[in-house]
Short mmCIF file of C-alpha atoms in Angstrom, two decimals:
data_model
loop_
_atom_site.label_atom_id
_atom_site.label_comp_id
_atom_site.label_asym_id
_atom_site.label_seq_id
_atom_site.Cartn_x
_atom_site.Cartn_y
_atom_site.Cartn_z
CA MET A 1 17.27 -38.59 -69.37
CA PRO A 2 13.59 -37.78 -68.71
CA PRO A 3 11.50 -40.21 -66.63
CA LYS A 4 9.75 -43.10 -68.40
CA PHE A 5 6.34 -42.16 -69.81
CA ASP A 6 3.45 -43.95 -68.07
CA PRO A 7 0.90 -44.91 -70.78
CA SER A 8 -2.07 -45.21 -68.38
CA GLU A 9 -1.87 -41.65 -67.01
CA VAL A 10 -4.24 -39.04 -68.42
CA LEU A 11 -2.56 -36.05 -70.07
CA GLU A 12 -4.19 -32.95 -71.51
CA VAL A 13 -2.61 -31.14 -74.46
CA PHE A 14 -4.01 -27.88 -75.83
CA VAL A 15 -3.53 -27.01 -79.51
CA ARG A 16 -4.81 -24.11 -81.64
CA ALA A 17 -6.29 -25.36 -84.90
CA THR A 18 -8.43 -24.13 -87.76
CA GLY A 19 -11.77 -25.93 -87.82
CA GLY A 20 -12.21 -28.57 -90.49
CA GLU A 21 -8.63 -28.37 -91.77
CA VAL A 22 -5.83 -30.85 -91.26
CA GLY A 23 -3.05 -28.77 -89.77
CA ALA A 24 0.58 -29.41 -90.58
CA ALA A 25 1.74 -32.57 -88.82
CA SER A 26 5.04 -30.77 -88.19
CA SER A 27 3.30 -28.31 -85.84
CA LEU A 28 1.70 -31.13 -83.82
CA ALA A 29 4.78 -33.38 -83.68
CA PRO A 30 6.70 -31.60 -80.86
CA LYS A 31 3.65 -31.67 -78.58
CA ILE A 32 2.29 -35.17 -79.16
CA GLY A 33 5.22 -37.07 -80.64
CA PRO A 34 6.80 -37.78 -77.22
CA LEU A 35 3.47 -39.27 -76.07
CA GLY A 36 3.71 -42.00 -78.69
CA LEU A 37 0.95 -40.66 -80.94
CA SER A 38 1.01 -40.18 -84.69
CA PRO A 39 0.77 -36.45 -85.49
CA LYS A 40 -0.83 -37.19 -88.87
CA LYS A 41 -3.61 -39.30 -87.34
CA VAL A 42 -4.27 -36.79 -84.55
CA GLY A 43 -4.40 -33.97 -87.13
CA GLU A 44 -7.07 -35.89 -89.06
CA ASP A 45 -9.03 -36.52 -85.81
CA ILE A 46 -8.95 -32.79 -85.01
CA ALA A 47 -10.13 -31.91 -88.54
CA LYS A 48 -12.99 -34.43 -88.30
CA GLU A 49 -14.11 -33.18 -84.87
CA THR A 50 -14.03 -29.47 -85.78
CA ALA A 51 -15.44 -29.79 -89.33
CA LYS A 52 -19.14 -29.67 -88.38
CA GLU A 53 -19.53 -26.62 -86.15
CA TRP A 54 -16.23 -24.75 -86.32
CA LYS A 55 -15.33 -24.87 -90.02
CA GLY A 56 -12.92 -22.06 -90.89
CA LEU A 57 -12.65 -20.69 -87.33
CA ARG A 58 -9.51 -20.80 -85.19
CA VAL A 59 -10.35 -22.72 -82.02
CA THR A 60 -8.42 -24.26 -79.16
CA VAL A 61 -8.61 -28.05 -79.15
CA LYS A 62 -8.06 -30.13 -76.01
CA LEU A 63 -6.49 -33.53 -76.57
CA THR A 64 -7.03 -35.92 -73.67
CA VAL A 65 -4.41 -38.63 -74.04
CA GLN A 66 -4.69 -41.97 -72.26
CA ASN A 67 -3.24 -45.36 -73.28
CA ARG A 68 -1.87 -43.76 -76.47
CA GLN A 69 -5.40 -42.78 -77.54
CA ALA A 70 -6.27 -39.11 -78.09
CA LYS A 71 -9.80 -37.88 -77.41
CA VAL A 72 -10.50 -34.56 -79.14
CA SER A 73 -12.74 -31.87 -77.61
CA VAL A 74 -13.16 -28.24 -78.68
CA VAL A 75 -12.60 -25.46 -76.13
CA PRO A 76 -14.09 -22.41 -77.87
CA SER A 77 -12.82 -18.91 -77.14
CA ALA A 78 -15.18 -15.99 -76.63
CA ALA A 79 -14.22 -14.49 -80.00
CA ALA A 80 -14.88 -17.81 -81.79
CA LEU A 81 -18.33 -18.01 -80.16
CA VAL A 82 -19.13 -14.40 -81.17
CA ILE A 83 -18.08 -15.06 -84.78
CA LYS A 84 -20.15 -18.26 -84.78
CA ALA A 85 -23.18 -16.33 -83.47
CA LEU A 86 -22.88 -13.97 -86.46
CA LYS A 87 -23.80 -16.98 -88.68
CA GLU A 88 -21.49 -15.90 -91.47
CA PRO A 89 -21.08 -18.16 -94.50
CA VAL A 90 -18.07 -20.47 -94.47
CA ARG A 91 -15.13 -18.84 -96.22
CA ASP A 92 -11.88 -20.09 -97.64
CA ARG A 93 -9.15 -18.79 -95.35
CA LYS A 94 -6.50 -18.98 -98.07
CA LYS A 95 -8.41 -16.80 -100.54
CA GLU A 96 -10.20 -14.29 -98.30
CA LYS A 97 -7.88 -12.50 -95.90
CA ASP A 98 -8.55 -9.89 -93.19
CA ILE A 99 -12.31 -10.34 -93.18
CA LYS A 100 -14.43 -7.73 -91.40
CA HIS A 101 -17.05 -9.22 -89.07
CA ASN A 102 -19.46 -6.30 -89.28
CA GLY A 103 -22.67 -8.20 -88.55
CA ASN A 104 -25.17 -7.70 -85.76
CA ILE A 105 -26.01 -10.08 -82.90
CA SER A 106 -28.62 -9.82 -80.18
CA LEU A 107 -28.06 -9.29 -76.45
CA GLU A 108 -29.62 -12.74 -75.98
CA ASP A 109 -26.81 -14.22 -78.10
CA ILE A 110 -24.28 -12.45 -75.86
CA LYS A 111 -26.00 -13.89 -72.76
CA GLU A 112 -25.89 -17.38 -74.33
CA ILE A 113 -22.16 -17.01 -75.04
CA ALA A 114 -21.64 -15.76 -71.47
CA ARG A 115 -23.38 -18.89 -70.11
CA ILE A 116 -20.96 -21.09 -72.07
CA MET A 117 -17.93 -19.05 -70.94
CA ARG A 118 -19.08 -18.54 -67.31
CA ASP A 119 -16.77 -21.13 -65.75
CA ARG A 120 -13.70 -19.65 -67.51
CA SER A 121 -14.62 -16.04 -66.80
CA CYS A 122 -12.71 -13.85 -64.34
CA ALA A 123 -15.84 -11.84 -63.45
CA ALA A 124 -17.59 -12.27 -60.11
CA THR A 125 -21.12 -11.82 -61.48
CA PHE A 126 -22.97 -12.98 -64.59
CA SER A 127 -23.40 -9.36 -65.74
CA GLY A 128 -19.60 -9.01 -65.55
CA THR A 129 -19.23 -12.07 -67.77
CA CYS A 130 -21.71 -10.52 -70.22
CA LYS A 131 -19.58 -7.36 -70.26
CA GLU A 132 -16.49 -9.49 -71.01
CA MET A 133 -18.34 -11.02 -73.99
CA LEU A 134 -19.38 -7.53 -75.14
CA GLY A 135 -15.67 -6.65 -75.06
CA SER A 136 -14.99 -9.63 -77.30
CA ALA A 137 -17.72 -8.36 -79.65
CA VAL A 138 -15.86 -5.01 -79.79
CA SER A 139 -12.62 -6.77 -80.75
CA VAL A 140 -14.40 -8.88 -83.40
CA GLY A 141 -15.94 -5.71 -84.80
CA CYS A 142 -19.67 -6.50 -84.72
CA THR A 143 -22.60 -4.61 -83.20
CA VAL A 144 -25.06 -5.82 -80.56
CA ASP A 145 -28.75 -4.98 -81.10
CA GLY A 146 -27.63 -2.37 -83.65
CA GLU A 147 -25.50 -0.51 -81.09
CA ASP A 148 -21.80 -0.36 -80.32
CA PRO A 149 -21.05 -2.97 -77.60
CA ARG A 150 -19.26 -0.28 -75.54
CA ASP A 151 -22.56 1.66 -75.25
CA ILE A 152 -24.32 -1.45 -73.96
CA GLN A 153 -21.52 -1.98 -71.41
CA ALA A 154 -22.06 1.62 -70.21
CA LYS A 155 -25.82 1.01 -69.94
CA ILE A 156 -25.20 -2.11 -67.84
CA ASP A 157 -22.92 -0.04 -65.56
CA GLU A 158 -25.56 2.69 -65.21
CA GLY A 159 -28.34 0.19 -64.55
CA GLU A 160 -30.40 0.94 -67.69
CA ILE A 161 -29.98 -2.68 -68.82
CA VAL A 162 -30.40 -5.19 -66.01
CA ILE A 163 -28.86 -8.64 -66.42
CA ALA A 164 -30.13 -11.11 -63.85
CA ASP A 165 -27.51 -13.33 -62.20
CA GLU A 166 -27.83 -16.99 -63.04
#
């Protein structure tokens, strides 16, 4: 039998959820049921927390559980931040499938995303983090300042574009 659960200890649970939508309680139950939380209530909390900024986007949600209370915070991925920077209209995920994110964002937007993601980046320098975010822009399918993000990465490598460390 597993050890008795201590209600005062702080636990962190990470869940992928679509912003502004109440996910199936059945998908939450195996993760948070053993902690003594109601999956339905936690699903509604996640939907309420993600509805404003992240509506329609898949984001990772961190649940901090203490004393059988779940505190919801959003941990955005680089791709989610890039899609958010495109400022696309909210779409219905059930009706519109396989959407192409073919917009254009500025290098300043990429730098802003890199600042948010800096602590989770594997790069040693800020310019390396910016190049990671440009890679995410490639995978999303958008352009940066009207150019392919790979070209901008090459220019950073060659020194044509200088990104100051912060």
